[in-house]
Structures are given as C-alpha cells and as structure tokens.
Amino acid sequence: MNRVMRTLLGVTATAGIVALAVPALSTAANASPTSPADINSTSNTHDLRQAQPFLFNYTFNGHLKIAGGNFTIDRRVFLVVKYDTGRTAFSKWEIAHPHPVTPGGAIYVETTIAAPCAGSNNGYARAYDEATRTWSPRLPVSICQRID
C-alpha cells in the first residue's frame, strides 16, 4: 500500500509542478510575438508606425499643384490625378524630401492641369508611397482643360 501511495503522490506532485509551470510558460510565450500578426498587435509597434500620407492642392503658375506629406523621406512616391470615371489625367513619380512646414517626407508637384477651374470636383488625386506600400486617401479635385 505504501508503494501505491508513493506512486500516486509522486504522480500528483509531478502533475502539480507541471500545472504550475504551464501557466507561467504560456504567459511568457504571449509576451514575445511569434508571428507577424502578433507583432502588429503589440502595443509598442503602434508607436513605430508612420502617420498616414495626406495630400492638399492649390493653384500655382496657372496649374493645379498637388502637395502632401508623411511619405518616406528620400523614397519614391507615385502621384496620380484621375477623373471620377477612372481615366488618368496626370501621373508622375516624385522623390519625397524633408520640408520645414510639411511633416514627414513631402512632395510638391506642379501638374499640367489648368487651374483655377470653374465647376465642381470631377476627379481626385492619390499618392502611393513605394517604401510603405501605402496609398493616401483620395483628394477631390477639379480637372479642366484650358480652351485658348
């Protein structure tokens, strides 16, 4: 009987130690990310994420000028101006540079589109940051052609 009790107590004691160790191990395992999905969900990686790119427009030299910020500095940005139908009116690759007023890497592109333009917005501009593979939100714009 002593032998049976020792065996049962030994198994019980071993099971208790394993049961105590498993939660500790699972907590430690959750503390360090094991996959890209886990890396994105940890709180400190949100601080490293770059702010979303943005665009704004104005008239310069009788043309529509598109500018924006929060792009990757010294990397390529693709700017496209399209009609609402999807037809491209203007596109160009540009390098984002630091700017004293615009945050992040900035672009300032003078398009070939005449401006100012009477009428409502019939198109939009977007910019693609090649380094982060991120598109800016659509910026509504008026696209017109000068008749001289």
Short mmCIF file of N, CA and C in Angstrom, two decimals:
data_model
loop_
_atom_site.label_atom_id
_atom_site.label_comp_id
_atom_site.label_asym_id
_atom_site.label_seq_id
_atom_site.Cartn_x
_atom_site.Cartn_y
_atom_site.Cartn_z
N MET A 1 0.81 -1.19 0.00
CA MET A 1 0.00 0.00 0.00
C MET A 1 0.86 1.25 0.00
N ASN A 2 1.97 1.24 0.78
CA ASN A 2 2.87 2.38 0.78
C ASN A 2 3.41 2.67 -0.62
N ARG A 3 3.70 1.61 -1.33
CA ARG A 3 4.24 1.76 -2.68
C ARG A 3 3.20 2.43 -3.60
N VAL A 4 1.96 2.04 -3.47
CA VAL A 4 0.88 2.63 -4.28
C VAL A 4 0.71 4.10 -3.91
N MET A 5 0.75 4.41 -2.62
CA MET A 5 0.61 5.79 -2.16
C MET A 5 1.77 6.65 -2.65
N ARG A 6 2.98 6.12 -2.56
CA ARG A 6 4.15 6.88 -3.03
C ARG A 6 4.05 7.13 -4.52
N THR A 7 3.61 6.14 -5.26
CA THR A 7 3.47 6.30 -6.70
C THR A 7 2.41 7.35 -7.01
N LEU A 8 1.26 7.26 -6.35
CA LEU A 8 0.20 8.24 -6.57
C LEU A 8 0.63 9.64 -6.16
N LEU A 9 1.26 9.75 -5.02
CA LEU A 9 1.74 11.06 -4.56
C LEU A 9 2.81 11.61 -5.48
N GLY A 10 3.67 10.75 -5.98
CA GLY A 10 4.71 11.18 -6.92
C GLY A 10 4.11 11.71 -8.21
N VAL A 11 3.10 11.00 -8.72
CA VAL A 11 2.42 11.44 -9.93
C VAL A 11 1.67 12.73 -9.67
N THR A 12 1.00 12.82 -8.54
CA THR A 12 0.25 14.02 -8.19
C THR A 12 1.19 15.21 -8.03
N ALA A 13 2.31 14.99 -7.34
CA ALA A 13 3.27 16.07 -7.14
C ALA A 13 3.85 16.54 -8.47
N THR A 14 4.17 15.58 -9.35
CA THR A 14 4.71 15.94 -10.67
C THR A 14 3.66 16.69 -11.47
N ALA A 15 2.41 16.24 -11.44
CA ALA A 15 1.34 16.91 -12.16
C ALA A 15 1.13 18.32 -11.63
N GLY A 16 1.24 18.49 -10.32
CA GLY A 16 1.09 19.81 -9.72
C GLY A 16 2.18 20.77 -10.16
N ILE A 17 3.40 20.27 -10.24
CA ILE A 17 4.52 21.11 -10.69
C ILE A 17 4.33 21.50 -12.15
N VAL A 18 3.93 20.53 -12.98
CA VAL A 18 3.68 20.82 -14.39
C VAL A 18 2.53 21.81 -14.53
N ALA A 19 1.46 21.63 -13.75
CA ALA A 19 0.31 22.53 -13.82
C ALA A 19 0.70 23.94 -13.42
N LEU A 20 1.58 24.08 -12.45
CA LEU A 20 2.03 25.40 -12.04
C LEU A 20 2.94 26.03 -13.08
N ALA A 21 3.73 25.21 -13.75
CA ALA A 21 4.69 25.74 -14.72
C ALA A 21 4.03 26.12 -16.03
N VAL A 22 2.99 25.44 -16.44
CA VAL A 22 2.36 25.70 -17.74
C VAL A 22 1.81 27.11 -17.82
N PRO A 23 1.04 27.60 -16.84
CA PRO A 23 0.57 28.98 -16.95
C PRO A 23 1.72 29.99 -17.01
N ALA A 24 2.76 29.74 -16.29
CA ALA A 24 3.90 30.65 -16.32
C ALA A 24 4.55 30.65 -17.70
N LEU A 25 4.67 29.49 -18.30
CA LEU A 25 5.25 29.41 -19.63
C LEU A 25 4.35 30.05 -20.66
N SER A 26 3.04 29.84 -20.55
CA SER A 26 2.15 30.43 -21.55
C SER A 26 2.12 31.95 -21.44
N THR A 27 2.25 32.49 -20.25
CA THR A 27 2.31 33.93 -20.08
C THR A 27 3.59 34.49 -20.71
N ALA A 28 4.70 33.80 -20.49
CA ALA A 28 5.95 34.25 -21.10
C ALA A 28 5.90 34.12 -22.60
N ALA A 29 5.25 33.11 -23.11
CA ALA A 29 5.16 32.92 -24.56
C ALA A 29 4.33 34.03 -25.18
N ASN A 30 3.29 34.48 -24.49
CA ASN A 30 2.45 35.55 -25.03
C ASN A 30 3.15 36.90 -24.99
N ALA A 31 4.15 37.04 -24.16
CA ALA A 31 4.83 38.32 -24.04
C ALA A 31 5.69 38.63 -25.25
N SER A 32 6.19 37.60 -25.93
CA SER A 32 7.01 37.86 -27.12
C SER A 32 6.27 37.39 -28.35
N PRO A 33 6.21 38.22 -29.40
CA PRO A 33 5.47 37.86 -30.59
C PRO A 33 6.09 36.67 -31.31
N THR A 34 5.24 35.83 -31.89
CA THR A 34 5.72 34.64 -32.60
C THR A 34 5.41 34.68 -34.08
N SER A 35 4.61 35.64 -34.52
CA SER A 35 4.27 35.75 -35.94
C SER A 35 4.10 37.23 -36.30
N PRO A 36 4.10 37.55 -37.60
CA PRO A 36 3.89 38.95 -37.99
C PRO A 36 2.57 39.51 -37.47
N ALA A 37 1.54 38.68 -37.39
CA ALA A 37 0.27 39.15 -36.86
C ALA A 37 0.41 39.56 -35.40
N ASP A 38 1.20 38.79 -34.62
CA ASP A 38 1.43 39.13 -33.22
C ASP A 38 2.23 40.42 -33.09
N ILE A 39 3.17 40.64 -33.98
CA ILE A 39 4.00 41.85 -33.93
C ILE A 39 3.13 43.08 -34.12
N ASN A 40 2.19 43.03 -35.06
CA ASN A 40 1.33 44.18 -35.32
C ASN A 40 0.37 44.46 -34.18
N SER A 41 0.07 43.46 -33.35
CA SER A 41 -0.90 43.67 -32.29
C SER A 41 -0.25 44.10 -30.97
N THR A 42 1.07 44.08 -30.88
CA THR A 42 1.69 44.51 -29.63
C THR A 42 1.64 46.02 -29.54
N SER A 43 1.51 46.54 -28.35
CA SER A 43 1.26 47.96 -28.17
C SER A 43 2.42 48.84 -28.61
N ASN A 44 3.66 48.42 -28.42
CA ASN A 44 4.79 49.30 -28.73
C ASN A 44 5.03 49.42 -30.23
N THR A 45 4.53 48.52 -31.07
CA THR A 45 4.76 48.66 -32.51
C THR A 45 3.87 49.73 -33.11
N HIS A 46 2.76 50.08 -32.47
CA HIS A 46 1.91 51.15 -32.98
C HIS A 46 2.65 52.49 -32.96
N ASP A 47 3.56 52.65 -32.02
CA ASP A 47 4.33 53.90 -31.93
C ASP A 47 5.29 54.04 -33.09
N LEU A 48 5.72 52.92 -33.69
CA LEU A 48 6.68 52.96 -34.78
C LEU A 48 6.01 53.19 -36.13
N ARG A 49 4.72 53.02 -36.22
CA ARG A 49 4.00 53.16 -37.47
C ARG A 49 4.03 54.62 -37.93
N GLN A 50 4.29 54.81 -39.20
CA GLN A 50 4.34 56.15 -39.77
C GLN A 50 2.92 56.69 -39.91
N ALA A 51 2.74 57.98 -39.74
CA ALA A 51 1.43 58.60 -39.90
C ALA A 51 0.98 58.44 -41.35
N GLN A 52 -0.33 58.42 -41.56
CA GLN A 52 -0.89 58.21 -42.89
C GLN A 52 -0.54 59.38 -43.81
N PRO A 53 -0.13 59.07 -45.06
CA PRO A 53 0.15 60.15 -46.02
C PRO A 53 -1.10 60.98 -46.28
N PHE A 54 -0.90 62.23 -46.63
CA PHE A 54 -2.02 63.12 -46.93
C PHE A 54 -1.66 63.99 -48.13
N LEU A 55 -2.67 64.55 -48.78
CA LEU A 55 -2.49 65.44 -49.92
C LEU A 55 -3.30 66.71 -49.73
N PHE A 56 -2.85 67.78 -50.37
CA PHE A 56 -3.62 69.01 -50.47
C PHE A 56 -3.31 69.63 -51.83
N ASN A 57 -4.14 70.55 -52.27
CA ASN A 57 -3.91 71.15 -53.59
C ASN A 57 -4.05 72.67 -53.54
N TYR A 58 -3.45 73.31 -54.52
CA TYR A 58 -3.54 74.76 -54.70
C TYR A 58 -3.18 75.09 -56.13
N THR A 59 -3.38 76.35 -56.50
CA THR A 59 -3.06 76.80 -57.86
C THR A 59 -1.71 77.49 -57.85
N PHE A 60 -0.90 77.16 -58.85
CA PHE A 60 0.41 77.78 -58.99
C PHE A 60 0.73 77.87 -60.48
N ASN A 61 1.11 79.05 -60.94
CA ASN A 61 1.53 79.20 -62.34
C ASN A 61 0.42 78.84 -63.33
N GLY A 62 -0.83 78.99 -62.93
CA GLY A 62 -1.95 78.64 -63.80
C GLY A 62 -2.20 77.15 -63.91
N HIS A 63 -1.60 76.38 -63.00
CA HIS A 63 -1.76 74.92 -62.99
C HIS A 63 -2.19 74.43 -61.61
N LEU A 64 -2.79 73.25 -61.63
CA LEU A 64 -3.12 72.57 -60.38
C LEU A 64 -1.84 72.02 -59.78
N LYS A 65 -1.60 72.32 -58.53
CA LYS A 65 -0.42 71.79 -57.85
C LYS A 65 -0.90 70.90 -56.73
N ILE A 66 -0.33 69.70 -56.65
CA ILE A 66 -0.67 68.73 -55.60
C ILE A 66 0.54 68.58 -54.70
N ALA A 67 0.30 68.67 -53.41
CA ALA A 67 1.37 68.52 -52.43
C ALA A 67 0.88 67.59 -51.33
N GLY A 68 1.83 67.07 -50.57
CA GLY A 68 1.44 66.19 -49.48
C GLY A 68 2.61 65.87 -48.58
N GLY A 69 2.30 65.15 -47.51
CA GLY A 69 3.32 64.81 -46.53
C GLY A 69 3.11 63.45 -45.91
N ASN A 70 3.98 63.14 -44.98
CA ASN A 70 4.04 61.86 -44.27
C ASN A 70 4.43 60.70 -45.20
N PHE A 71 5.23 61.00 -46.22
CA PHE A 71 5.78 59.96 -47.08
C PHE A 71 7.17 59.61 -46.56
N THR A 72 7.72 58.53 -47.06
CA THR A 72 9.05 58.10 -46.63
C THR A 72 10.10 59.01 -47.28
N ILE A 73 10.92 59.65 -46.45
CA ILE A 73 11.93 60.60 -46.93
C ILE A 73 12.93 59.89 -47.83
N ASP A 74 13.26 60.57 -48.94
CA ASP A 74 14.22 60.10 -49.95
C ASP A 74 13.77 58.81 -50.65
N ARG A 75 12.49 58.56 -50.68
CA ARG A 75 11.95 57.40 -51.39
C ARG A 75 10.92 57.86 -52.41
N ARG A 76 10.60 56.98 -53.36
CA ARG A 76 9.71 57.33 -54.45
C ARG A 76 8.24 57.34 -54.03
N VAL A 77 7.53 58.32 -54.60
CA VAL A 77 6.09 58.46 -54.39
C VAL A 77 5.46 58.61 -55.78
N PHE A 78 4.40 57.86 -56.04
CA PHE A 78 3.69 57.95 -57.32
C PHE A 78 2.44 58.77 -57.11
N LEU A 79 2.35 59.89 -57.84
CA LEU A 79 1.19 60.77 -57.77
C LEU A 79 0.34 60.55 -59.01
N VAL A 80 -0.95 60.39 -58.83
CA VAL A 80 -1.86 60.22 -59.96
C VAL A 80 -3.09 61.10 -59.73
N VAL A 81 -3.52 61.78 -60.81
CA VAL A 81 -4.76 62.55 -60.80
C VAL A 81 -5.67 61.89 -61.82
N LYS A 82 -6.86 61.49 -61.37
CA LYS A 82 -7.79 60.77 -62.24
C LYS A 82 -9.15 61.44 -62.24
N TYR A 83 -9.84 61.30 -63.38
CA TYR A 83 -11.24 61.67 -63.44
C TYR A 83 -12.03 60.66 -62.61
N ASP A 84 -13.24 61.04 -62.20
CA ASP A 84 -14.09 60.12 -61.44
C ASP A 84 -14.39 58.85 -62.23
N THR A 85 -14.28 58.91 -63.56
CA THR A 85 -14.51 57.73 -64.40
C THR A 85 -13.35 56.74 -64.33
N GLY A 86 -12.20 57.15 -63.79
CA GLY A 86 -11.03 56.29 -63.69
C GLY A 86 -9.95 56.61 -64.71
N ARG A 87 -10.26 57.47 -65.68
CA ARG A 87 -9.26 57.84 -66.69
C ARG A 87 -8.21 58.75 -66.06
N THR A 88 -6.93 58.48 -66.35
CA THR A 88 -5.83 59.25 -65.78
C THR A 88 -5.65 60.57 -66.51
N ALA A 89 -5.60 61.67 -65.76
CA ALA A 89 -5.37 62.99 -66.32
C ALA A 89 -3.90 63.39 -66.18
N PHE A 90 -3.23 62.88 -65.13
CA PHE A 90 -1.83 63.23 -64.89
C PHE A 90 -1.24 62.18 -63.95
N SER A 91 0.04 61.84 -64.16
CA SER A 91 0.74 60.97 -63.21
C SER A 91 2.23 61.26 -63.28
N LYS A 92 2.89 61.03 -62.17
CA LYS A 92 4.33 61.30 -62.10
C LYS A 92 4.92 60.64 -60.86
N TRP A 93 6.16 60.10 -61.00
CA TRP A 93 6.94 59.64 -59.86
C TRP A 93 7.72 60.82 -59.32
N GLU A 94 7.77 60.93 -58.00
CA GLU A 94 8.47 62.03 -57.34
C GLU A 94 9.21 61.47 -56.14
N ILE A 95 10.29 62.12 -55.72
CA ILE A 95 11.03 61.73 -54.52
C ILE A 95 10.57 62.63 -53.36
N ALA A 96 10.24 62.02 -52.23
CA ALA A 96 9.82 62.77 -51.04
C ALA A 96 11.04 63.32 -50.32
N HIS A 97 10.98 64.59 -49.95
CA HIS A 97 12.09 65.26 -49.26
C HIS A 97 11.59 65.91 -47.98
N PRO A 98 12.48 66.14 -47.03
CA PRO A 98 12.08 66.88 -45.82
C PRO A 98 11.65 68.30 -46.21
N HIS A 99 10.71 68.83 -45.47
CA HIS A 99 10.22 70.18 -45.72
C HIS A 99 9.98 70.85 -44.37
N PRO A 100 10.31 72.13 -44.22
CA PRO A 100 10.19 72.78 -42.91
C PRO A 100 8.75 72.90 -42.41
N VAL A 101 7.77 72.86 -43.29
CA VAL A 101 6.38 73.04 -42.88
C VAL A 101 5.58 71.74 -42.92
N THR A 102 5.87 70.89 -43.90
CA THR A 102 5.10 69.66 -44.10
C THR A 102 5.77 68.49 -43.36
N PRO A 103 5.00 67.76 -42.55
CA PRO A 103 5.60 66.65 -41.78
C PRO A 103 6.00 65.48 -42.66
N GLY A 104 7.00 64.73 -42.20
CA GLY A 104 7.48 63.55 -42.93
C GLY A 104 8.11 63.96 -44.24
N GLY A 105 8.20 63.02 -45.16
CA GLY A 105 8.68 63.33 -46.49
C GLY A 105 7.58 64.05 -47.26
N ALA A 106 7.94 65.13 -47.93
CA ALA A 106 6.95 65.95 -48.63
C ALA A 106 7.15 65.90 -50.14
N ILE A 107 6.05 66.03 -50.86
CA ILE A 107 6.11 66.17 -52.31
C ILE A 107 5.35 67.44 -52.70
N TYR A 108 5.81 68.12 -53.70
CA TYR A 108 5.16 69.29 -54.28
C TYR A 108 5.27 69.15 -55.79
N VAL A 109 4.15 68.85 -56.46
CA VAL A 109 4.16 68.55 -57.87
C VAL A 109 3.26 69.52 -58.63
N GLU A 110 3.83 70.22 -59.60
CA GLU A 110 3.02 71.06 -60.48
C GLU A 110 2.55 70.19 -61.63
N THR A 111 1.23 70.04 -61.77
CA THR A 111 0.68 69.21 -62.84
C THR A 111 0.54 70.03 -64.12
N THR A 112 0.10 69.39 -65.17
CA THR A 112 -0.17 70.08 -66.44
C THR A 112 -1.64 70.45 -66.55
N ILE A 113 -2.39 70.25 -65.48
CA ILE A 113 -3.83 70.54 -65.46
C ILE A 113 -4.04 72.01 -65.16
N ALA A 114 -4.85 72.68 -66.01
CA ALA A 114 -5.12 74.10 -65.84
C ALA A 114 -5.87 74.35 -64.53
N ALA A 115 -5.57 75.48 -63.90
CA ALA A 115 -6.23 75.88 -62.66
C ALA A 115 -6.11 77.39 -62.51
N PRO A 116 -6.98 78.08 -61.87
CA PRO A 116 -8.16 77.54 -61.20
C PRO A 116 -9.19 77.06 -62.22
N CYS A 117 -10.05 76.20 -61.76
CA CYS A 117 -11.02 75.56 -62.63
C CYS A 117 -12.42 75.81 -62.08
N ALA A 118 -13.29 76.37 -62.92
CA ALA A 118 -14.67 76.60 -62.50
C ALA A 118 -15.42 75.27 -62.53
N GLY A 119 -16.36 75.12 -61.66
CA GLY A 119 -17.15 73.89 -61.64
C GLY A 119 -16.85 73.06 -60.42
N SER A 120 -17.51 71.93 -60.38
CA SER A 120 -17.37 71.06 -59.21
C SER A 120 -16.22 70.07 -59.41
N ASN A 121 -15.91 69.38 -58.33
CA ASN A 121 -14.86 68.36 -58.39
C ASN A 121 -15.33 67.20 -59.29
N ASN A 122 -14.53 66.91 -60.29
CA ASN A 122 -14.86 65.81 -61.20
C ASN A 122 -13.73 64.77 -61.24
N GLY A 123 -12.85 64.86 -60.27
CA GLY A 123 -11.73 63.92 -60.22
C GLY A 123 -11.14 63.85 -58.83
N TYR A 124 -10.02 63.17 -58.75
CA TYR A 124 -9.35 63.02 -57.45
C TYR A 124 -7.85 62.79 -57.67
N ALA A 125 -7.09 63.04 -56.63
CA ALA A 125 -5.65 62.78 -56.63
C ALA A 125 -5.35 61.78 -55.52
N ARG A 126 -4.37 60.92 -55.78
CA ARG A 126 -3.88 59.98 -54.77
C ARG A 126 -2.38 59.85 -54.95
N ALA A 127 -1.71 59.49 -53.87
CA ALA A 127 -0.26 59.28 -53.93
C ALA A 127 0.06 57.95 -53.26
N TYR A 128 1.01 57.23 -53.85
CA TYR A 128 1.42 55.92 -53.37
C TYR A 128 2.85 55.98 -52.87
N ASP A 129 3.07 55.69 -51.59
CA ASP A 129 4.40 55.64 -51.00
C ASP A 129 4.97 54.25 -51.28
N GLU A 130 5.95 54.19 -52.17
CA GLU A 130 6.50 52.90 -52.58
C GLU A 130 7.16 52.15 -51.42
N ALA A 131 7.79 52.86 -50.51
CA ALA A 131 8.51 52.22 -49.40
C ALA A 131 7.55 51.53 -48.43
N THR A 132 6.44 52.17 -48.11
CA THR A 132 5.49 51.59 -47.15
C THR A 132 4.31 50.90 -47.83
N ARG A 133 4.26 51.00 -49.15
CA ARG A 133 3.16 50.43 -49.93
C ARG A 133 1.81 50.94 -49.45
N THR A 134 1.75 52.25 -49.22
CA THR A 134 0.55 52.87 -48.68
C THR A 134 0.04 53.95 -49.62
N TRP A 135 -1.27 53.93 -49.89
CA TRP A 135 -1.92 54.97 -50.67
C TRP A 135 -2.44 56.05 -49.73
N SER A 136 -2.38 57.29 -50.18
CA SER A 136 -3.02 58.38 -49.45
C SER A 136 -4.52 58.28 -49.68
N PRO A 137 -5.32 58.92 -48.84
CA PRO A 137 -6.75 59.00 -49.13
C PRO A 137 -6.97 59.83 -50.40
N ARG A 138 -8.12 59.66 -51.02
CA ARG A 138 -8.45 60.44 -52.22
C ARG A 138 -8.65 61.90 -51.87
N LEU A 139 -8.07 62.76 -52.68
CA LEU A 139 -8.26 64.21 -52.55
C LEU A 139 -9.12 64.66 -53.72
N PRO A 140 -10.37 65.10 -53.48
CA PRO A 140 -11.21 65.57 -54.58
C PRO A 140 -10.60 66.81 -55.24
N VAL A 141 -10.57 66.83 -56.57
CA VAL A 141 -10.04 67.97 -57.32
C VAL A 141 -10.90 68.25 -58.54
N SER A 142 -10.79 69.47 -59.06
CA SER A 142 -11.46 69.85 -60.32
C SER A 142 -10.43 69.70 -61.43
N ILE A 143 -10.81 68.97 -62.47
CA ILE A 143 -9.94 68.78 -63.61
C ILE A 143 -10.58 69.48 -64.81
N CYS A 144 -9.87 70.42 -65.38
CA CYS A 144 -10.40 71.10 -66.56
C CYS A 144 -9.27 71.29 -67.56
N GLN A 145 -9.65 71.61 -68.79
CA GLN A 145 -8.66 71.90 -69.81
C GLN A 145 -8.92 73.31 -70.31
N ARG A 146 -7.86 74.04 -70.39
CA ARG A 146 -7.97 75.43 -70.83
C ARG A 146 -8.25 75.46 -72.35
N ILE A 147 -9.21 76.28 -72.74
CA ILE A 147 -9.52 76.47 -74.14
C ILE A 147 -9.05 77.87 -74.52
N ASP A 148 -7.95 77.92 -75.26
CA ASP A 148 -7.39 79.23 -75.66
C ASP A 148 -7.61 79.48 -77.12
#
